Amino acid sequence: MTETRTEFEARAAESGAGATEAFRKKQRGGAAVPAERVSAMARDALEAIHDVIRKHQMTYEEYDALKTWLIRVGEDGEWPLFLDVWVEHVVEDVNTSHRSGSKGSIEGPYYVPDAPQPEDGVIPMREDEPGTPLTWTGQVTSTEGAPLGGATVELWHADANGFYSQYAPGLPEWNLRGTFLADEQGRFTIRTVQPAPYQIPTDGACGRLIAAADWHAWRPAHLHVKVSAPGHELLTAQLYFPGDPHNEDDIASAVKPELVLDPQDAGDGTVSVDYGFVLDPATADSPTTR
Ligand code: DHB
Ligand code: FE
């Protein structure tokens, strides 16, 4: 760790704490997990850890380093970051494997509900928002191919410097966060700017792990979406840009080939892309709203 903090690192620290606060407010609610499931999953998790200790013959020095690091994850407010980067992708897989509609991906730590609904289809952004303007058109349909009129697309993403509003300071509250209503044919048009590749915060406990293991901290540039329509399963996804070097080695393991866009250069310094969504019908125990 260097002693002088760059502007990026100073902002990154606050992102971790902000994500913890936001998660406390959000919670997914629902019934408490039954004791049998807590017991079964906790026992298996502990056994998996015991196996690692035996396999690698963990020393007391390494055990103490692990304890020190775990304490620090909490102190830095980085449990949401840690879990969303290294664990959530498996939870997402397990919970969506029954679907025949569009592929989803992890939510990550930076979703905020109730983003403004711009009349003109332009996501809230600064007057001089940096980045290549992006026009995105698409249609939301059912798995039967029926247009889902009145579907909602919530979009949030980092700016061209890799920062999320409400987590990095100095950005307008709803910058690059918007809620868009599809027309009666399920079609929508959204105007935004292309996000930049994003480095997970490097100055806290997650960064310590990355540095200590000699990994990298990059996620490819991505757009986050939640797509919903009455009677259909809520789809949480991320969309990626072809050619991004980190599509192959995303630290959060959240890229799927179906989620890579095919943007076209419009020839006037802007880019356009067509990408739609197919929503599965809701079942008794699937969430239909965020
Ligand atoms: C993290 C950030 C993201 O933007 C994301 O999509 C997933 C994880 C993170 O910093 O943990
Ligand atoms: Fe993200």
GROMACS .gro file of C-alpha atoms and ligand atoms in nm:
model
  302
    1MET     CA    1   0.000   0.000   0.000
    2THR     CA    2   0.135   0.343  -0.089
    3GLU     CA    3   0.121   0.621   0.166
    4THR     CA    4  -0.019   0.889  -0.061
    5ARG     CA    5  -0.376   0.816  -0.155
    6THR     CA    6  -0.481   0.897  -0.506
    7GLU     CA    7  -0.815   1.063  -0.564
    8PHE     CA    8  -0.948   0.729  -0.681
    9GLU     CA    9  -0.842   0.549  -0.366
   10ALA     CA   10  -0.984   0.820  -0.142
   11ARG     CA   11  -1.319   0.774  -0.313
   12ALA     CA   12  -1.291   0.395  -0.309
   13ALA     CA   13  -1.277   0.381   0.071
   14GLU     CA   14  -1.608   0.560   0.097
   15SER     CA   15  -1.765   0.322  -0.155
   16GLY     CA   16  -1.715   0.027   0.081
   17ALA     CA   17  -1.871   0.198   0.379
   18GLY     CA   18  -2.153   0.333   0.161
   19ALA     CA   19  -2.231  -0.015   0.026
   20THR     CA   20  -2.256  -0.151   0.382
   21GLU     CA   21  -2.493   0.129   0.485
   22ALA     CA   22  -2.705   0.082   0.173
   23PHE     CA   23  -2.733  -0.292   0.231
   24ARG     CA   24  -2.842  -0.240   0.593
   25LYS     CA   25  -3.122  -0.015   0.470
   26LYS     CA   26  -3.222  -0.244   0.185
   27GLN     CA   27  -3.218  -0.601   0.323
   28ARG     CA   28  -3.412  -0.846   0.113
   29GLY     CA   29  -3.652  -0.916   0.399
   30GLY     CA   30  -3.854  -1.235   0.387
   31ALA     CA   31  -3.881  -1.512   0.644
   32ALA     CA   32  -3.592  -1.606   0.871
   33VAL     CA   33  -3.381  -1.896   0.744
   34PRO     CA   34  -3.499  -2.218   0.913
   35ALA     CA   35  -3.257  -2.368   1.167
   36GLU     CA   36  -3.210  -2.690   0.967
   37ARG     CA   37  -3.086  -2.495   0.666
   38VAL     CA   38  -2.861  -2.271   0.878
   39SER     CA   39  -2.718  -2.581   1.040
   40ALA     CA   40  -2.666  -2.772   0.714
   41MET     CA   41  -2.508  -2.482   0.525
   42ALA     CA   42  -2.294  -2.362   0.820
   43ARG     CA   43  -2.168  -2.715   0.881
   44ASP     CA   44  -2.075  -2.764   0.515
   45ALA     CA   45  -1.910  -2.421   0.497
   46LEU     CA   46  -1.701  -2.501   0.805
   47GLU     CA   47  -1.607  -2.840   0.663
   48ALA     CA   48  -1.499  -2.675   0.338
   49ILE     CA   49  -1.273  -2.443   0.540
   50HIS     CA   50  -1.133  -2.734   0.744
   51ASP     CA   51  -1.051  -2.910   0.417
   52VAL     CA   52  -0.856  -2.606   0.293
   53ILE     CA   53  -0.660  -2.593   0.619
   54ARG     CA   54  -0.569  -2.962   0.592
   55LYS     CA   55  -0.497  -2.948   0.219
   56HIS     CA   56  -0.259  -2.653   0.259
   57GLN     CA   57  -0.133  -2.738   0.611
   58MET     CA   58  -0.215  -2.382   0.728
   59THR     CA   59   0.038  -2.248   0.980
   60TYR     CA   60  -0.049  -2.043   1.291
   61GLU     CA   61   0.112  -1.744   1.119
   62GLU     CA   62  -0.130  -1.782   0.829
   63TYR     CA   63  -0.423  -1.837   1.066
   64ASP     CA   64  -0.341  -1.509   1.242
   65ALA     CA   65  -0.306  -1.329   0.907
   66LEU     CA   66  -0.652  -1.459   0.813
   67LYS     CA   67  -0.800  -1.337   1.144
   68THR     CA   68  -0.641  -0.994   1.103
   69TRP     CA   69  -0.779  -0.968   0.750
   70LEU     CA   70  -1.131  -1.080   0.844
   71ILE     CA   71  -1.141  -0.820   1.123
   72ARG     CA   72  -1.036  -0.561   0.868
   73VAL     CA   73  -1.306  -0.656   0.614
   74GLY     CA   74  -1.565  -0.555   0.875
   75GLU     CA   75  -1.380  -0.243   0.989
   76ASP     CA   76  -1.357  -0.122   0.628
   77GLY     CA   77  -1.727  -0.190   0.565
   78GLU     CA   78  -1.627  -0.422   0.281
   79TRP     CA   79  -1.840  -0.730   0.343
   80PRO     CA   80  -2.083  -0.629   0.063
   81LEU     CA   81  -1.791  -0.575  -0.175
   82PHE     CA   82  -1.622  -0.901  -0.081
   83LEU     CA   83  -1.941  -1.107  -0.109
   84ASP     CA   84  -2.067  -0.944  -0.429
   85VAL     CA   85  -1.731  -0.987  -0.602
   86TRP     CA   86  -1.636  -1.339  -0.497
   87VAL     CA   87  -1.958  -1.512  -0.390
   88GLU     CA   88  -2.271  -1.359  -0.547
   89HIS     CA   89  -2.215  -1.504  -0.897
   90VAL     CA   90  -2.279  -1.856  -0.765
   91VAL     CA   91  -2.593  -1.744  -0.579
   92GLU     CA   92  -2.711  -1.586  -0.905
   93ASP     CA   93  -2.643  -1.908  -1.099
   94VAL     CA   94  -2.825  -2.126  -0.849
   95ASN     CA   95  -3.130  -1.899  -0.839
   96THR     CA   96  -3.174  -1.851  -1.215
   97SER     CA   97  -3.081  -2.193  -1.357
   98HIS     CA   98  -3.451  -2.277  -1.417
   99ARG     CA   99  -3.499  -1.984  -1.655
  100SER     CA  100  -3.542  -2.012  -2.030
  101GLY     CA  101  -3.553  -1.633  -2.089
  102SER     CA  102  -3.265  -1.387  -2.080
  103LYS     CA  103  -2.952  -1.459  -1.881
  104GLY     CA  104  -2.897  -1.249  -1.570
  105SER     CA  105  -2.592  -1.157  -1.367
  106ILE     CA  106  -2.502  -1.029  -1.022
  107GLU     CA  107  -2.659  -0.714  -0.876
  108GLY     CA  108  -2.336  -0.593  -0.713
  109PRO     CA  109  -2.324  -0.345  -0.427
  110TYR     CA  110  -2.434  -0.021  -0.596
  111TYR     CA  111  -2.804  -0.053  -0.686
  112VAL     CA  112  -3.035   0.219  -0.552
  113PRO     CA  113  -3.414   0.177  -0.596
  114ASP     CA  114  -3.652   0.447  -0.719
  115ALA     CA  115  -3.423   0.626  -0.964
  116PRO     CA  116  -3.597   0.910  -1.152
  117GLN     CA  117  -3.805   0.834  -1.460
  118PRO     CA  118  -3.694   1.078  -1.732
  119GLU     CA  119  -3.969   1.171  -1.982
  120ASP     CA  120  -3.726   1.206  -2.273
  121GLY     CA  121  -3.545   0.873  -2.227
  122VAL     CA  122  -3.220   1.049  -2.134
  123ILE     CA  123  -3.065   0.912  -1.814
  124PRO     CA  124  -2.986   1.181  -1.556
  125MET     CA  125  -2.633   1.306  -1.631
  126ARG     CA  126  -2.417   1.614  -1.598
  127GLU     CA  127  -2.416   1.886  -1.864
  128ASP     CA  128  -2.060   1.789  -1.961
  129GLU     CA  129  -2.085   1.417  -1.881
  130PRO     CA  130  -1.766   1.252  -2.014
  131GLY     CA  131  -1.785   0.939  -2.230
  132THR     CA  132  -1.916   0.829  -2.569
  133PRO     CA  133  -2.293   0.890  -2.603
  134LEU     CA  134  -2.484   0.562  -2.627
  135THR     CA  135  -2.836   0.514  -2.766
  136TRP     CA  136  -2.986   0.184  -2.657
  137THR     CA  137  -3.306   0.045  -2.808
  138GLY     CA  138  -3.468  -0.282  -2.716
  139GLN     CA  139  -3.787  -0.476  -2.658
  140VAL     CA  140  -3.906  -0.673  -2.356
  141THR     CA  141  -4.096  -0.991  -2.440
  142SER     CA  142  -4.224  -1.304  -2.266
  143THR     CA  143  -4.074  -1.649  -2.326
  144GLU     CA  144  -4.372  -1.700  -2.565
  145GLY     CA  145  -4.258  -1.401  -2.768
  146ALA     CA  146  -4.540  -1.171  -2.654
  147PRO     CA  147  -4.441  -0.803  -2.615
  148LEU     CA  148  -4.458  -0.696  -2.250
  149GLY     CA  149  -4.613  -0.351  -2.269
  150GLY     CA  150  -4.536  -0.135  -1.968
  151ALA     CA  151  -4.226  -0.329  -1.870
  152THR     CA  152  -3.976  -0.133  -1.663
  153VAL     CA  153  -3.603  -0.111  -1.725
  154GLU     CA  154  -3.395   0.028  -1.441
  155LEU     CA  155  -3.044   0.121  -1.550
  156TRP     CA  156  -2.747   0.220  -1.335
  157HIS     CA  157  -2.381   0.234  -1.419
  158ALA     CA  158  -2.044   0.391  -1.347
  159ASP     CA  159  -1.938   0.708  -1.529
  160ALA     CA  160  -1.651   0.727  -1.777
  161ASN     CA  161  -1.409   0.745  -1.482
  162GLY     CA  162  -1.550   0.431  -1.316
  163PHE     CA  163  -1.745   0.606  -1.037
  164TYR     CA  164  -2.102   0.535  -0.918
  165SER     CA  165  -2.322   0.820  -0.797
  166GLN     CA  166  -2.421   0.801  -0.428
  167TYR     CA  167  -2.104   0.597  -0.357
  168ALA     CA  168  -1.832   0.826  -0.491
  169PRO     CA  169  -1.860   1.185  -0.368
  170GLY     CA  170  -1.895   1.485  -0.596
  171LEU     CA  171  -2.151   1.337  -0.835
  172PRO     CA  172  -2.515   1.451  -0.864
  173GLU     CA  173  -2.738   1.220  -0.657
  174TRP     CA  174  -2.894   1.030  -0.947
  175ASN     CA  175  -2.614   1.061  -1.200
  176LEU     CA  176  -2.636   0.772  -1.452
  177ARG     CA  177  -2.930   0.614  -1.271
  178GLY     CA  178  -3.274   0.602  -1.433
  179THR     CA  179  -3.603   0.412  -1.457
  180PHE     CA  180  -3.747   0.368  -1.806
  181LEU     CA  181  -4.096   0.256  -1.900
  182ALA     CA  182  -4.141   0.050  -2.218
  183ASP     CA  183  -4.427   0.136  -2.457
  184GLU     CA  184  -4.725  -0.093  -2.524
  185GLN     CA  185  -4.505  -0.301  -2.758
  186GLY     CA  186  -4.249  -0.346  -2.480
  187ARG     CA  187  -4.005  -0.122  -2.667
  188PHE     CA  188  -3.776   0.129  -2.503
  189THR     CA  189  -3.510   0.381  -2.605
  190ILE     CA  190  -3.251   0.495  -2.354
  191ARG     CA  191  -2.979   0.754  -2.400
  192THR     CA  192  -2.672   0.741  -2.180
  193VAL     CA  193  -2.292   0.735  -2.209
  194GLN     CA  194  -2.058   0.435  -2.219
  195PRO     CA  195  -1.919   0.345  -1.878
  196ALA     CA  196  -1.550   0.279  -1.817
  197PRO     CA  197  -1.391  -0.041  -1.686
  198TYR     CA  198  -1.413  -0.036  -1.308
  199GLN     CA  199  -1.162  -0.122  -1.041
  200ILE     CA  200  -1.305  -0.250  -0.717
  201PRO     CA  201  -1.179  -0.042  -0.423
  202THR     CA  202  -0.810  -0.117  -0.372
  203ASP     CA  203  -0.742   0.067  -0.048
  204GLY     CA  204  -0.934  -0.154   0.193
  205ALA     CA  205  -0.940  -0.519   0.295
  206CYS     CA  206  -1.046  -0.644  -0.052
  207GLY     CA  207  -0.750  -0.456  -0.199
  208ARG     CA  208  -0.523  -0.616   0.062
  209LEU     CA  209  -0.634  -0.960  -0.050
  210ILE     CA  210  -0.586  -0.871  -0.417
  211ALA     CA  211  -0.235  -0.733  -0.352
  212ALA     CA  212  -0.136  -1.019  -0.121
  213ALA     CA  213  -0.250  -1.279  -0.377
  214ASP     CA  214  -0.110  -1.084  -0.675
  215TRP     CA  215  -0.450  -1.068  -0.847
  216HIS     CA  216  -0.597  -0.768  -1.030
  217ALA     CA  217  -0.896  -0.554  -0.926
  218TRP     CA  218  -1.069  -0.498  -1.261
  219ARG     CA  219  -1.424  -0.549  -1.373
  220PRO     CA  220  -1.496  -0.488  -1.743
  221ALA     CA  221  -1.709  -0.184  -1.834
  222HIS     CA  222  -2.072  -0.275  -1.769
  223LEU     CA  223  -2.430  -0.150  -1.756
  224HIS     CA  224  -2.646  -0.277  -1.468
  225VAL     CA  225  -3.016  -0.341  -1.529
  226LYS     CA  226  -3.324  -0.464  -1.351
  227VAL     CA  227  -3.605  -0.550  -1.591
  228SER     CA  228  -3.954  -0.620  -1.464
  229ALA     CA  229  -4.310  -0.667  -1.587
  230PRO     CA  230  -4.624  -0.774  -1.401
  231GLY     CA  231  -4.652  -1.153  -1.378
  232HIS     CA  232  -4.289  -1.209  -1.476
  233GLU     CA  233  -3.970  -1.284  -1.292
  234LEU     CA  234  -3.752  -0.986  -1.215
  235LEU     CA  235  -3.436  -1.000  -1.426
  236THR     CA  236  -3.117  -0.853  -1.278
  237ALA     CA  237  -2.838  -0.841  -1.535
  238GLN     CA  238  -2.524  -0.666  -1.651
  239LEU     CA  239  -2.433  -0.588  -2.011
  240TYR     CA  240  -2.077  -0.572  -2.140
  241PHE     CA  241  -1.888  -0.425  -2.435
  242PRO     CA  242  -1.698  -0.641  -2.685
  243GLY     CA  243  -1.320  -0.612  -2.682
  244ASP     CA  244  -1.292  -0.514  -2.317
  245PRO     CA  245  -0.978  -0.695  -2.193
  246HIS     CA  246  -1.150  -0.776  -1.865
  247ASN     CA  247  -1.443  -0.962  -2.021
  248GLU     CA  248  -1.217  -1.268  -1.999
  249ASP     CA  249  -1.091  -1.221  -1.643
  250ASP     CA  250  -1.363  -1.024  -1.459
  251ILE     CA  251  -1.275  -1.026  -1.091
  252ALA     CA  252  -1.645  -1.076  -1.010
  253SER     CA  253  -1.686  -1.369  -1.257
  254ALA     CA  254  -2.009  -1.204  -1.380
  255VAL     CA  255  -1.961  -1.199  -1.759
  256LYS     CA  256  -2.160  -1.440  -1.979
  257PRO     CA  257  -2.134  -1.446  -2.360
  258GLU     CA  258  -2.509  -1.373  -2.392
  259LEU     CA  259  -2.459  -1.047  -2.203
  260VAL     CA  260  -2.203  -0.894  -2.442
  261LEU     CA  261  -2.356  -0.615  -2.653
  262ASP     CA  262  -2.301  -0.557  -3.023
  263PRO     CA  263  -2.267  -0.176  -3.037
  264GLN     CA  264  -2.254   0.000  -3.373
  265ASP     CA  265  -2.056   0.315  -3.441
  266ALA     CA  266  -2.319   0.565  -3.559
  267GLY     CA  267  -2.047   0.761  -3.746
  268ASP     CA  268  -2.110   1.086  -3.556
  269GLY     CA  269  -1.908   1.012  -3.244
  270THR     CA  270  -2.194   0.822  -3.083
  271VAL     CA  271  -2.270   0.453  -3.054
  272SER     CA  272  -2.602   0.272  -3.087
  273VAL     CA  273  -2.698  -0.069  -2.964
  274ASP     CA  274  -3.004  -0.291  -2.984
  275TYR     CA  275  -3.054  -0.538  -2.698
  276GLY     CA  276  -3.378  -0.670  -2.557
  277PHE     CA  277  -3.492  -0.897  -2.277
  278VAL     CA  278  -3.703  -1.212  -2.249
  279LEU     CA  279  -3.868  -1.248  -1.908
  280ASP     CA  280  -3.972  -1.583  -1.759
  281PRO     CA  281  -4.324  -1.615  -1.615
  282ALA     CA  282  -4.340  -1.563  -1.240
  283THR     CA  283  -4.386  -1.865  -1.018
  284ALA     CA  284  -4.527  -1.875  -0.666
  285ASP     CA  285  -4.188  -1.818  -0.503
  286SER     CA  286  -4.007  -1.603  -0.758
  287PRO     CA  287  -3.969  -1.228  -0.708
  288THR     CA  288  -4.153  -1.016  -0.965
  289THR     CA  289  -4.041  -0.680  -0.832
  290ARG     CA  290  -3.713  -0.546  -0.703
  291DHB     C1  291  -1.844  -0.441  -0.727
  291DHB     C2  292  -1.869  -0.332  -0.805
  291DHB     C3  293  -1.949  -0.344  -0.915
  291DHB     O1  294  -1.977  -0.239  -0.995
  291DHB     C4  295  -2.007  -0.465  -0.945
  291DHB     O2  296  -2.085  -0.469  -1.053
  291DHB     C5  297  -1.982  -0.575  -0.867
  291DHB     C6  298  -1.901  -0.562  -0.756
  291DHB     C7  299  -1.759  -0.423  -0.607
  291DHB     O3  300  -1.692  -0.322  -0.596
  291DHB     O4  301  -1.762  -0.510  -0.520
  292FE      FE  302  -2.098  -0.245  -1.123
   0.00000   0.00000   0.00000
